[in-house]
mmCIF file of C-alpha atoms in Angstrom:
data_model
loop_
_atom_site.group_PDB
_atom_site.id
_atom_site.type_symbol
_atom_site.label_atom_id
_atom_site.label_comp_id
_atom_site.label_asym_id
_atom_site.label_seq_id
_atom_site.Cartn_x
_atom_site.Cartn_y
_atom_site.Cartn_z
ATOM 1 C CA UNK A 1 93.866 112.488 131.083
ATOM 2 C CA UNK A 2 90.153 113.833 129.566
ATOM 3 C CA UNK A 3 89.606 112.729 126.495
ATOM 4 C CA UNK A 4 91.108 109.268 126.420
ATOM 5 C CA UNK A 5 89.950 106.955 124.071
ATOM 6 C CA UNK A 6 92.247 104.033 125.116
ATOM 7 C CA UNK A 7 89.987 101.836 126.067
ATOM 8 C CA UNK A 8 87.624 101.599 122.346
ATOM 9 C CA UNK A 9 88.025 98.733 120.650
ATOM 10 C CA UNK A 10 87.155 97.260 117.529
ATOM 11 C CA UNK A 11 87.556 93.903 116.159
ATOM 12 C CA UNK A 12 88.682 93.165 112.558
ATOM 13 C CA UNK A 13 87.279 90.106 111.216
ATOM 14 C CA UNK A 14 87.289 89.734 107.401
ATOM 15 C CA UNK A 15 88.748 87.205 105.380
ATOM 16 C CA UNK A 16 92.678 86.666 105.004
ATOM 17 C CA UNK A 17 94.984 88.129 102.380
ATOM 18 C CA UNK A 18 97.177 85.493 100.452
ATOM 19 C CA UNK A 19 99.776 85.915 98.358
ATOM 20 C CA UNK A 20 97.849 84.010 95.766
ATOM 21 C CA UNK A 21 94.740 86.194 95.899
ATOM 22 C CA UNK A 22 96.889 89.094 94.560
ATOM 23 C CA UNK A 23 96.734 89.610 90.936
ATOM 24 C CA UNK A 24 100.348 90.712 89.529
ATOM 25 C CA UNK A 25 99.321 94.444 88.418
ATOM 26 C CA UNK A 26 98.406 96.845 91.239
ATOM 27 C CA UNK A 27 96.070 98.985 89.156
ATOM 28 C CA UNK A 28 94.273 95.585 87.987
ATOM 29 C CA UNK A 29 94.363 94.941 91.556
ATOM 30 C CA UNK A 30 92.887 97.977 92.606
ATOM 31 C CA UNK A 31 90.299 97.596 90.194
ATOM 32 C CA UNK A 32 89.066 94.775 92.211
ATOM 33 C CA UNK A 33 89.144 96.398 95.088
ATOM 34 C CA UNK A 34 87.282 99.442 94.046
ATOM 35 C CA UNK A 35 84.419 97.399 92.063
ATOM 36 C CA UNK A 36 83.815 95.395 95.372
ATOM 37 C CA UNK A 37 83.638 98.699 97.422
ATOM 38 C CA UNK A 38 81.580 100.369 94.924
ATOM 39 C CA UNK A 39 78.765 97.294 95.514
ATOM 40 C CA UNK A 40 79.184 97.424 99.762
ATOM 41 C CA UNK A 41 78.862 101.378 99.681
ATOM 42 C CA UNK A 42 78.917 103.271 96.100
ATOM 43 C CA UNK A 43 78.793 106.758 98.164
ATOM 44 C CA UNK A 44 82.671 106.528 99.538
ATOM 45 C CA UNK A 45 83.896 103.898 97.513
ATOM 46 C CA UNK A 46 86.262 106.428 95.672
ATOM 47 C CA UNK A 47 86.433 108.687 98.709
ATOM 48 C CA UNK A 48 90.543 109.187 99.029
ATOM 49 C CA UNK A 49 92.894 110.967 101.174
ATOM 50 C CA UNK A 50 95.164 113.224 99.630
ATOM 51 C CA UNK A 51 98.279 113.877 101.334
ATOM 52 C CA UNK A 52 100.907 116.764 100.151
ATOM 53 C CA UNK A 53 103.548 117.743 100.856
ATOM 54 C CA UNK A 54 105.413 121.383 100.665
ATOM 55 C CA UNK A 55 109.076 121.948 99.686
ATOM 56 C CA UNK A 56 109.933 122.442 103.094
ATOM 57 C CA UNK A 57 108.797 119.299 104.207
ATOM 58 C CA UNK A 58 105.290 119.915 105.876
ATOM 59 C CA UNK A 59 102.737 117.763 105.020
ATOM 60 C CA UNK A 60 98.788 118.300 104.458
ATOM 61 C CA UNK A 61 96.043 116.024 103.889
ATOM 62 C CA UNK A 62 92.393 116.120 102.484
ATOM 63 C CA UNK A 63 89.756 114.135 101.439
ATOM 64 C CA UNK A 64 88.834 113.890 97.795
ATOM 65 C CA UNK A 65 87.157 111.798 94.954
ATOM 66 C CA UNK A 66 88.518 109.761 92.590
ATOM 67 C CA UNK A 67 87.175 110.533 89.416
ATOM 68 C CA UNK A 68 89.001 108.269 86.933
ATOM 69 C CA UNK A 69 91.939 105.455 86.912
ATOM 70 C CA UNK A 70 93.824 103.238 84.942
ATOM 71 C CA UNK A 71 96.896 101.858 83.749
ATOM 72 C CA UNK A 72 98.728 106.008 83.320
ATOM 73 C CA UNK A 73 97.031 106.191 86.293
ATOM 74 C CA UNK A 74 94.756 108.148 89.392
ATOM 75 C CA UNK A 75 93.040 111.313 88.722
ATOM 76 C CA UNK A 76 91.495 113.975 90.150
ATOM 77 C CA UNK A 77 90.238 117.677 90.110
ATOM 78 C CA UNK A 78 90.485 120.870 91.845
ATOM 79 C CA UNK A 79 91.943 124.834 91.988
ATOM 80 C CA UNK A 80 95.067 124.833 90.791
ATOM 81 C CA UNK A 81 94.928 127.767 93.256
ATOM 82 C CA UNK A 82 94.485 126.036 96.545
ATOM 83 C CA UNK A 83 96.997 124.507 99.395
ATOM 84 C CA UNK A 84 97.511 121.385 97.590
ATOM 85 C CA UNK A 85 97.504 122.954 94.087
ATOM 86 C CA UNK A 86 100.344 125.549 95.463
ATOM 87 C CA UNK A 87 102.333 122.450 97.564
ATOM 88 C CA UNK A 88 102.114 120.409 93.998
ATOM 89 C CA UNK A 89 103.536 122.727 92.325
ATOM 90 C CA UNK A 90 106.638 122.498 94.207
ATOM 91 C CA UNK A 91 106.761 119.353 95.541
ATOM 92 C CA UNK A 92 105.056 117.087 93.131
ATOM 93 C CA UNK A 93 104.694 114.241 95.269
ATOM 94 C CA UNK A 94 101.955 112.504 97.060
ATOM 95 C CA UNK A 95 99.875 109.700 98.230
ATOM 96 C CA UNK A 96 96.630 108.654 97.764
ATOM 97 C CA UNK A 97 94.747 106.748 100.324
ATOM 98 C CA UNK A 98 92.093 104.957 100.166
ATOM 99 C CA UNK A 99 89.718 103.309 103.206
ATOM 100 C CA UNK A 100 86.916 100.874 102.840
ATOM 101 C CA UNK A 101 85.643 100.410 106.453
ATOM 102 C CA UNK A 102 82.683 97.555 105.265
ATOM 103 C CA UNK A 103 85.185 95.797 104.069
ATOM 104 C CA UNK A 104 87.710 96.688 106.556
ATOM 105 C CA UNK A 105 90.513 97.209 103.520
ATOM 106 C CA UNK A 106 92.601 100.235 102.495
ATOM 107 C CA UNK A 107 95.059 100.832 99.606
ATOM 108 C CA UNK A 108 98.152 103.814 99.723
ATOM 109 C CA UNK A 109 99.549 104.603 96.652
ATOM 110 C CA UNK A 110 102.856 107.012 96.007
ATOM 111 C CA UNK A 111 103.902 108.449 93.271
ATOM 112 C CA UNK A 112 104.396 111.601 91.421
ATOM 113 C CA UNK A 113 102.043 114.409 90.221
ATOM 114 C CA UNK A 114 101.238 115.802 86.783
ATOM 115 C CA UNK A 115 98.747 118.074 85.267
ATOM 116 C CA UNK A 116 96.050 116.749 83.063
ATOM 117 C CA UNK A 117 95.905 118.446 80.151
ATOM 118 C CA UNK A 118 93.361 121.211 79.655
ATOM 119 C CA UNK A 119 90.908 120.078 77.270
ATOM 120 C CA UNK A 120 90.551 117.242 79.794
ATOM 121 C CA UNK A 121 89.730 119.618 82.834
ATOM 122 C CA UNK A 122 87.810 121.961 80.904
ATOM 123 C CA UNK A 123 85.691 118.677 79.342
ATOM 124 C CA UNK A 124 84.687 117.353 83.135
ATOM 125 C CA UNK A 125 84.402 120.619 84.558
ATOM 126 C CA UNK A 126 81.766 121.229 81.909
ATOM 127 C CA UNK A 127 79.590 117.448 82.729
ATOM 128 C CA UNK A 128 79.368 119.230 86.171
ATOM 129 C CA UNK A 129 76.165 119.823 87.806
ATOM 130 C CA UNK A 130 75.248 123.445 87.546
ATOM 131 C CA UNK A 131 75.812 124.134 91.181
ATOM 132 C CA UNK A 132 79.032 122.751 91.125
ATOM 133 C CA UNK A 133 80.351 124.665 88.167
ATOM 134 C CA UNK A 134 79.034 128.085 89.856
ATOM 135 C CA UNK A 135 80.984 127.359 93.251
ATOM 136 C CA UNK A 136 84.051 126.647 91.943
ATOM 137 C CA UNK A 137 83.658 129.452 88.842
ATOM 138 C CA UNK A 138 82.635 132.072 92.202
ATOM 139 C CA UNK A 139 85.793 130.524 94.380
ATOM 140 C CA UNK A 140 89.539 131.029 95.250
ATOM 141 C CA UNK A 141 90.401 127.345 97.078
ATOM 142 C CA UNK A 142 92.112 128.002 99.763
ATOM 143 C CA UNK A 143 92.123 132.135 99.767
ATOM 144 C CA UNK A 144 90.487 133.901 103.137
ATOM 145 C CA UNK A 145 87.321 135.536 102.657
ATOM 146 C CA UNK A 146 85.519 137.801 104.664
ATOM 147 C CA UNK A 147 81.992 136.037 105.398
ATOM 148 C CA UNK A 148 79.934 133.139 103.732
ATOM 149 C CA UNK A 149 77.534 135.585 102.456
ATOM 150 C CA UNK A 150 80.981 136.925 100.494
ATOM 151 C CA UNK A 151 81.028 133.800 98.432
ATOM 152 C CA UNK A 152 76.882 133.218 97.952
ATOM 153 C CA UNK A 153 76.918 136.999 96.742
ATOM 154 C CA UNK A 154 79.843 135.161 94.060
ATOM 155 C CA UNK A 155 77.901 132.692 93.111
ATOM 156 C CA UNK A 156 74.368 134.892 92.422
ATOM 157 C CA UNK A 157 76.644 137.145 90.502
ATOM 158 C CA UNK A 158 77.907 134.905 88.126
ATOM 159 C CA UNK A 159 74.640 132.717 88.138
ATOM 160 C CA UNK A 160 72.745 136.373 86.900
ATOM 161 C CA UNK A 161 75.365 136.932 84.047
ATOM 162 C CA UNK A 162 75.107 133.078 82.724
ATOM 163 C CA UNK A 163 71.228 132.718 82.634
ATOM 164 C CA UNK A 164 71.784 129.279 80.480
ATOM 165 C CA UNK A 165 73.824 127.846 83.271
ATOM 166 C CA UNK A 166 76.700 127.990 80.139
ATOM 167 C CA UNK A 167 79.767 129.166 83.155
ATOM 168 C CA UNK A 168 83.130 129.608 81.760
ATOM 169 C CA UNK A 169 85.719 127.468 82.534
ATOM 170 C CA UNK A 170 87.846 128.610 84.689
ATOM 171 C CA UNK A 171 92.030 128.073 83.711
ATOM 172 C CA UNK A 172 93.174 127.516 86.956
ATOM 173 C CA UNK A 173 90.844 124.820 87.216
ATOM 174 C CA UNK A 174 91.567 121.153 86.269
ATOM 175 C CA UNK A 175 93.080 117.887 87.138
ATOM 176 C CA UNK A 176 95.945 116.399 88.648
ATOM 177 C CA UNK A 177 97.005 112.590 87.170
ATOM 178 C CA UNK A 178 99.296 110.450 89.876
ATOM 179 C CA UNK A 179 101.581 108.101 88.559
ATOM 180 C CA UNK A 180 102.078 105.484 90.665
ATOM 181 C CA UNK A 181 105.385 104.204 91.576
ATOM 182 C CA UNK A 182 104.356 101.668 94.689
ATOM 183 C CA UNK A 183 100.902 100.441 96.403
ATOM 184 C CA UNK A 184 100.142 99.481 99.589
ATOM 185 C CA UNK A 185 97.423 96.687 100.130
ATOM 186 C CA UNK A 186 95.908 96.283 103.337
ATOM 187 C CA UNK A 187 93.590 93.770 104.468
ATOM 188 C CA UNK A 188 92.440 93.725 108.177
ATOM 189 C CA UNK A 189 92.504 90.275 110.533
ATOM 190 C CA UNK A 190 91.969 89.509 114.101
ATOM 191 C CA UNK A 191 93.980 90.764 116.718
ATOM 192 C CA UNK A 192 95.691 93.312 114.695
ATOM 193 C CA UNK A 193 97.688 90.901 112.687
ATOM 194 C CA UNK A 194 97.054 92.208 109.725
ATOM 195 C CA UNK A 195 97.934 91.254 106.262
ATOM 196 C CA UNK A 196 100.185 93.436 104.002
ATOM 197 C CA UNK A 197 101.515 93.815 100.718
ATOM 198 C CA UNK A 198 103.285 96.272 98.920
ATOM 199 C CA UNK A 199 103.987 96.356 95.090
ATOM 200 C CA UNK A 200 107.057 98.587 94.325
ATOM 201 C CA UNK A 201 108.482 99.187 90.859
ATOM 202 C CA UNK A 202 111.893 98.351 89.654
ATOM 203 C CA UNK A 203 113.159 98.473 86.207
ATOM 204 C CA UNK A 204 109.611 98.685 85.152
ATOM 205 C CA UNK A 205 108.359 95.447 86.954
ATOM 206 C CA UNK A 206 106.489 94.955 90.219
ATOM 207 C CA UNK A 207 107.841 93.686 92.968
ATOM 208 C CA UNK A 208 105.120 92.433 95.610
ATOM 209 C CA UNK A 209 106.417 91.556 98.962
ATOM 210 C CA UNK A 210 104.544 91.245 102.389
ATOM 211 C CA UNK A 211 104.445 93.204 105.086
ATOM 212 C CA UNK A 212 104.829 92.918 108.893
ATOM 213 C CA UNK A 213 101.994 94.267 110.199
#
């Protein structure tokens, strides 16, 4: 078979993860791991895979950036007309997945998704660099376009129309928040005997269980 990578190997040599290492609240546990990930690789620590599915169950996944989180949930911003936006409209459930290579750690977070208040999306939009605001306002994310030149012309036209950089906030652009019902914390270990713990929400309490690797 061509393009065969079965011979590639890597070993996981991180410290073990024990039940007593975990905080009772998964959001607080995530905050602890995120703080460490940001120390190790600040450019990539907030990158997360967002997995959604259509009403027919066809999944899709992409990398987005976590912008803020807390007890209320985990938030990101995007164009509501994008594929992920359309799928979340049909099926408001998703999973987030973080992988921090330097720490040999993964976190998976499942839950339901809601739109953030429009004023919150507008506030964040106006805090972005001018170039990012121009790109967001000029693009209908995930829609077919005939060429890159068309996109660049739209950006130029928008920039000329707003030379002061005061780009209007598009109504179709805003934030989402995932309200978690399940977490998994994964720590790579030698010989693939990884440490895995889940938190699942049951009657407003978080139940912690170890999973087999």
